[in-house]
XYZ file of C-alpha atoms in Angstrom:
367
model
C 26.842 -18.750 10.842
C 23.991 -17.451 8.452
C 23.701 -19.342 5.012
C 23.690 -17.766 1.958
C 19.884 -17.586 0.941
C 18.807 -18.190 -2.873
C 17.654 -15.480 -4.823
C 15.350 -15.913 -7.753
C 17.719 -13.801 -10.434
C 21.248 -13.766 -10.435
C 23.329 -13.071 -7.255
C 22.538 -11.193 -4.497
C 24.002 -8.041 -4.083
C 25.873 -7.188 -0.672
C 23.272 -4.010 -0.195
C 21.015 -6.770 0.621
C 22.816 -8.366 3.641
C 22.379 -4.925 5.698
C 20.418 -5.803 8.709
C 18.917 -3.346 11.574
C 19.743 -5.509 14.668
C 18.384 -1.470 16.680
C 14.765 -1.703 15.416
C 14.055 -4.415 18.135
C 15.619 -3.007 20.703
C 13.431 0.617 20.052
C 10.266 -1.439 19.844
C 10.922 -3.455 22.765
C 10.825 -0.010 25.347
C 7.406 0.174 24.010
C 5.694 -3.330 24.611
C 8.111 -4.757 27.118
C 10.621 -7.662 26.920
C 9.492 -10.006 24.668
C 11.442 -13.526 23.387
C 11.502 -12.820 19.506
C 12.133 -15.881 16.873
C 15.806 -16.400 16.151
C 16.854 -16.213 12.662
C 17.916 -19.294 12.936
C 14.524 -20.992 13.309
C 14.401 -20.204 9.857
C 10.886 -19.965 9.552
C 7.477 -18.482 11.052
C 4.273 -20.504 11.034
C 1.138 -19.080 10.622
C -1.505 -18.296 13.301
C -4.648 -20.392 12.788
C -7.235 -18.444 14.168
C -10.603 -18.140 12.235
C -12.041 -15.204 11.712
C -16.544 -15.333 12.427
C -18.280 -13.089 10.298
C -21.349 -11.503 10.971
C -23.411 -11.225 7.928
C -22.930 -8.113 5.705
C -25.323 -5.392 4.960
C -25.784 -5.219 1.481
C -25.171 -1.108 0.169
C -28.561 -0.479 -0.988
C -28.959 0.949 -4.711
C -26.024 0.877 -7.365
C -23.906 3.825 -8.623
C -24.007 5.091 -12.455
C -20.625 3.288 -14.004
C -18.448 6.164 -14.513
C -17.664 7.099 -18.887
C -14.095 7.177 -20.115
C -11.709 9.351 -18.703
C -10.099 11.798 -21.195
C -6.290 12.017 -20.785
C -4.603 15.505 -19.322
C -3.929 17.399 -22.582
C 0.300 17.438 -21.972
C 1.613 16.247 -18.802
C 4.284 18.518 -16.688
C 6.342 17.210 -13.605
C 5.626 19.490 -10.890
C 8.567 22.177 -11.066
C 10.692 21.962 -8.505
C 10.449 25.912 -7.318
C 6.737 24.925 -6.836
C 5.065 24.804 -2.795
C 4.614 21.443 -2.875
C 7.941 20.593 -4.092
C 9.584 22.923 -1.854
C 7.759 23.536 2.077
C 4.832 22.044 1.958
C 4.735 18.081 2.361
C 4.199 16.048 -1.032
C 1.135 14.661 -1.774
C 0.733 11.682 -4.078
C -2.226 10.105 -5.455
C -2.764 7.023 -7.314
C -3.911 3.489 -7.210
C -3.340 0.139 -6.226
C -2.426 -1.744 -9.315
C -2.541 0.026 -12.987
C -3.714 -2.982 -15.064
C -7.596 -3.846 -15.355
C -8.899 0.147 -15.118
C -11.478 0.334 -17.439
C -12.525 2.677 -20.058
C -9.128 4.393 -18.646
C -6.468 2.878 -21.441
C -6.673 4.202 -25.043
C -7.446 1.560 -27.742
C -5.129 -0.443 -28.643
C -2.870 0.447 -26.132
C -0.510 -2.848 -25.491
C -0.548 -4.227 -21.906
C 3.186 -3.755 -21.367
C 2.470 0.116 -22.355
C 0.194 0.792 -19.734
C 2.369 1.785 -17.111
C 3.876 4.173 -19.124
C -0.266 5.493 -19.645
C -0.293 5.604 -16.498
C 2.600 7.311 -15.107
C 1.606 10.154 -17.398
C -1.821 10.547 -15.300
C -0.269 9.984 -11.369
C 2.613 10.204 -9.599
C 2.599 6.360 -7.553
C 0.931 2.875 -7.733
C 1.346 0.103 -5.840
C 2.826 -3.131 -7.046
C -0.575 -5.570 -6.524
C 0.799 -8.678 -8.458
C 3.996 -8.657 -6.155
C 1.123 -10.192 -3.345
C 0.831 -13.542 -5.378
C 4.200 -14.337 -6.587
C 7.724 -13.074 -6.267
C 7.942 -11.021 -9.438
C 11.091 -11.247 -11.970
C 13.528 -8.578 -11.804
C 13.243 -8.111 -15.359
C 9.317 -7.034 -14.668
C 11.008 -4.350 -12.095
C 13.684 -2.881 -14.615
C 10.853 -2.763 -17.575
C 8.591 -0.201 -14.875
C 11.632 1.658 -14.360
C 12.716 2.530 -17.732
C 9.069 3.216 -19.088
C 7.906 5.578 -16.093
C 9.591 9.202 -15.308
C 12.238 9.903 -13.094
C 10.703 11.432 -9.865
C 7.461 8.503 -10.538
C 7.214 6.223 -7.202
C 6.355 2.206 -6.629
C 4.405 0.966 -3.497
C 5.441 -2.558 -3.722
C 3.201 -4.811 -1.659
C 4.646 -7.673 -0.040
C 4.319 -11.447 -1.601
C 1.401 -13.007 0.621
C 3.689 -15.766 2.470
C 5.395 -12.783 4.466
C 2.508 -11.534 5.728
C 1.495 -14.747 6.677
C -1.414 -14.985 4.034
C -0.685 -17.790 2.853
C -0.739 -20.574 5.803
C 0.306 -23.723 3.761
C 4.081 -21.849 3.543
C 6.279 -20.579 6.124
C 7.968 -17.678 5.870
C 12.055 -17.242 5.824
C 14.518 -15.496 5.617
C 15.722 -17.265 2.354
C 11.985 -15.915 1.285
C 12.261 -12.374 2.349
C 15.875 -12.070 0.254
C 14.785 -13.457 -2.821
C 11.449 -10.600 -2.395
C 14.177 -8.056 -1.568
C 16.175 -9.073 -4.439
C 13.098 -9.110 -7.188
C 12.147 -5.481 -6.859
C 16.120 -4.185 -6.623
C 15.948 -2.503 -9.779
C 13.454 0.023 -8.099
C 15.882 0.465 -5.377
C 18.637 1.636 -7.376
C 16.213 4.097 -9.577
C 14.983 5.445 -6.206
C 11.565 4.535 -7.324
C 11.245 2.690 -3.859
C 8.370 4.267 -2.109
C 7.720 1.020 0.221
C 7.118 -1.984 0.973
C 3.227 -2.473 2.035
C 2.848 -5.074 4.624
C -1.026 -5.828 4.607
C -1.528 -8.286 7.547
C -4.599 -10.894 7.448
C -7.515 -9.864 8.904
C -7.309 -12.803 11.959
C -3.846 -11.082 12.777
C -4.752 -9.837 16.176
C -2.720 -8.143 18.502
C -0.873 -10.399 20.705
C 2.037 -10.618 21.803
C 3.300 -13.482 19.803
C 1.714 -10.990 16.356
C 3.984 -8.049 17.485
C 7.045 -10.447 18.009
C 6.153 -11.185 14.141
C 6.314 -7.518 12.557
C 9.135 -6.850 14.717
C 10.758 -10.096 13.175
C 9.738 -9.147 9.378
C 10.783 -5.489 10.095
C 14.323 -6.995 11.216
C 14.234 -8.937 7.455
C 13.455 -6.235 5.055
C 16.612 -4.066 6.167
C 16.411 -0.523 5.792
C 13.779 -0.388 3.234
C 10.579 1.732 4.159
C 7.818 -0.174 5.391
C 4.160 0.094 5.782
C 2.072 -1.653 7.626
C -2.016 -2.425 7.631
C -3.674 -3.962 10.082
C -7.211 -5.909 9.105
C -7.895 -6.663 12.672
C -9.823 -4.292 14.669
C -8.168 -5.280 17.712
C -4.845 -3.289 17.155
C -6.780 0.306 16.922
C -9.411 0.178 19.911
C -8.929 2.760 22.195
C -7.657 0.483 24.997
C -4.457 -0.450 22.687
C -4.598 2.094 19.769
C -1.898 4.354 21.354
C 0.187 1.040 22.360
C 0.174 -0.090 18.303
C 0.712 3.267 17.209
C 3.691 4.004 19.374
C 5.119 -0.012 18.688
C 5.244 1.510 15.358
C 7.049 4.435 15.624
C 9.696 2.730 17.483
C 10.327 0.154 14.696
C 10.279 3.336 12.406
C 7.752 1.642 10.170
C 4.693 3.842 8.565
C 1.063 2.957 9.356
C -1.328 2.443 7.241
C -4.236 5.019 7.411
C -7.459 2.911 5.836
C -10.563 3.324 5.065
C -12.527 -0.005 4.610
C -15.899 -1.799 4.971
C -16.907 -1.816 8.505
C -17.559 -5.676 9.123
C -16.825 -7.234 12.194
C -13.442 -7.271 14.015
C -11.764 -8.356 10.786
C -11.653 -4.791 9.380
C -9.825 -1.970 10.944
C -11.582 1.868 11.679
C -10.501 4.354 10.466
C -7.944 6.131 12.646
C -6.196 8.564 11.245
C -2.251 8.671 12.764
C 1.119 9.383 11.470
C 4.310 6.616 13.214
C 6.937 7.625 10.324
C 7.496 11.302 9.629
C 9.047 10.167 5.879
C 6.309 8.691 5.379
C 2.200 8.456 5.891
C 0.095 6.570 3.741
C -3.756 6.581 3.328
C -5.278 3.387 1.636
C -9.029 3.512 0.522
C -10.538 -0.100 -0.292
C -15.051 1.430 -0.466
C -17.057 0.616 1.585
C -19.277 -1.628 0.331
C -19.819 -3.650 3.073
C -22.456 -6.678 1.162
C -19.219 -7.848 -0.790
C -16.291 -7.226 1.902
C -16.510 -10.868 3.291
C -18.028 -12.521 0.578
C -17.300 -15.156 -2.017
C -17.493 -13.407 -5.188
C -16.584 -14.522 -8.674
C -13.316 -11.861 -9.254
C -11.500 -9.610 -6.474
C -13.044 -6.657 -8.152
C -16.474 -6.945 -6.844
C -15.059 -6.626 -3.347
C -14.161 -3.372 -4.379
C -17.737 -2.707 -5.841
C -18.027 0.883 -4.476
C -17.232 4.326 -6.063
C -16.641 7.213 -3.410
C -18.654 10.391 -4.102
C -17.852 13.658 -3.526
C -18.776 14.593 -0.168
C -16.594 11.201 0.594
C -13.868 12.542 -1.359
C -13.729 15.568 0.418
C -13.795 13.882 3.511
C -10.851 11.773 2.757
C -9.059 15.056 1.650
C -9.128 16.919 4.364
C -7.490 13.328 6.437
C -4.774 13.206 3.919
C -4.370 17.461 4.757
C -4.495 16.141 8.481
C -1.674 13.711 7.584
C 0.466 16.217 6.136
C 0.687 18.244 9.451
C 3.052 15.567 11.023
C 4.749 13.253 7.973
C 7.464 14.783 4.880
C 5.284 12.718 2.086
C 1.759 11.390 1.909
C 0.675 8.746 -0.323
C -3.260 8.325 -1.166
C -4.333 4.775 -2.937
C -7.453 3.953 -3.624
C -7.843 -0.126 -4.270
C -11.929 0.230 -4.919
C -10.593 -1.702 -8.065
C -14.247 -2.706 -10.227
C -14.695 -1.230 -13.272
C -12.516 2.055 -13.506
C -13.826 3.456 -10.090
C -9.942 3.689 -8.716
C -8.960 6.296 -11.595
C -11.981 8.216 -10.981
C -11.555 8.588 -7.440
C -8.100 9.314 -7.642
C -8.728 12.398 -10.107
C -11.255 12.971 -7.857
C -8.907 13.275 -5.025
C -6.280 15.306 -6.682
C -8.912 17.941 -7.884
C -10.022 18.093 -3.705
C -6.358 18.439 -2.739
C -5.433 21.037 -5.419
C -2.858 19.454 -6.956
C -4.071 19.501 -10.653
C -1.940 22.485 -11.405
C 1.061 20.696 -10.182
C 0.744 16.909 -11.930
C -2.343 17.420 -14.342
C -1.987 20.909 -16.101
C -4.006 22.091 -18.766
C -7.498 21.486 -19.221
C -9.839 18.113 -18.741
C -11.307 17.028 -21.892
C -14.854 16.054 -20.958
C -16.169 15.341 -17.412
C -15.544 12.132 -14.903
C -19.238 11.240 -16.144
C -20.216 10.740 -12.239
């Protein structure tokens, strides 16, 4: 008999008790019969593999810092009768996190009001702070109140659950507390999916496939995104097996564009494993800072995509729309205001400006 888990605030809603036992059985057909960890064990130990890093190549030259990005003159939600909202797959463009974009928010805007301003510019965002700790439910409730009805949040999974925090063990209680925290998003219909970004040392193995299946079971019916960092998952001999494995679990694979530095970086492999949602996530291409000790997290993502690169990635996004009903395109190159600059460029490249950003732009991107 399962113990009653601890929840961050208040009692756990009954809906959180629903589990999906069929996910694991479907997955086994794609990767053989494996012994899964029992929930009664109530924990999962993180692999102790260490990543052997190659000396990264420093990107030559530097890019000019973009100037301030002016807001659209008026926000207009996509009409229900528009082609994008009807027969075509919907494409949402946004950034990973929203609080630290430089030269983006009007001067004097309170930090608590930034999400409201951001939601006037883009239709989706990743909650990044949820990776570092389980957020209070009230935070999500405030974000729900300050964003349009059709705005979407994707929540990054708590680092303990993905194995990043090796000094802590993932337990069903932690999963339940994490899921309870973003309940306001689920209730408001603003939850897109939960992003499980696994660490660079998380390679393709029987144990780690069991780990993913176990995580999926703990998450019940919440949509799940899976991002791999270790390239063993996507090398030609194992690539199809990996994608079939995710399809069997009904998990959405994250197509990644990232610096290519050793075995701990996944190649760009466009694919869809769940027709309800495809995901394209950009980290920049700065090999000189990707796995380097830096003073701030933003320095790792010190890369501004140029127009040719944006056009190439827009073609990838369009490729994903051939198999998915909705595609999210997220920029995680959060240095200065690079992410919002590139997100605006992507909106234009995909021809989404008239549907989410009507009216003339005041000024230029300054690239």
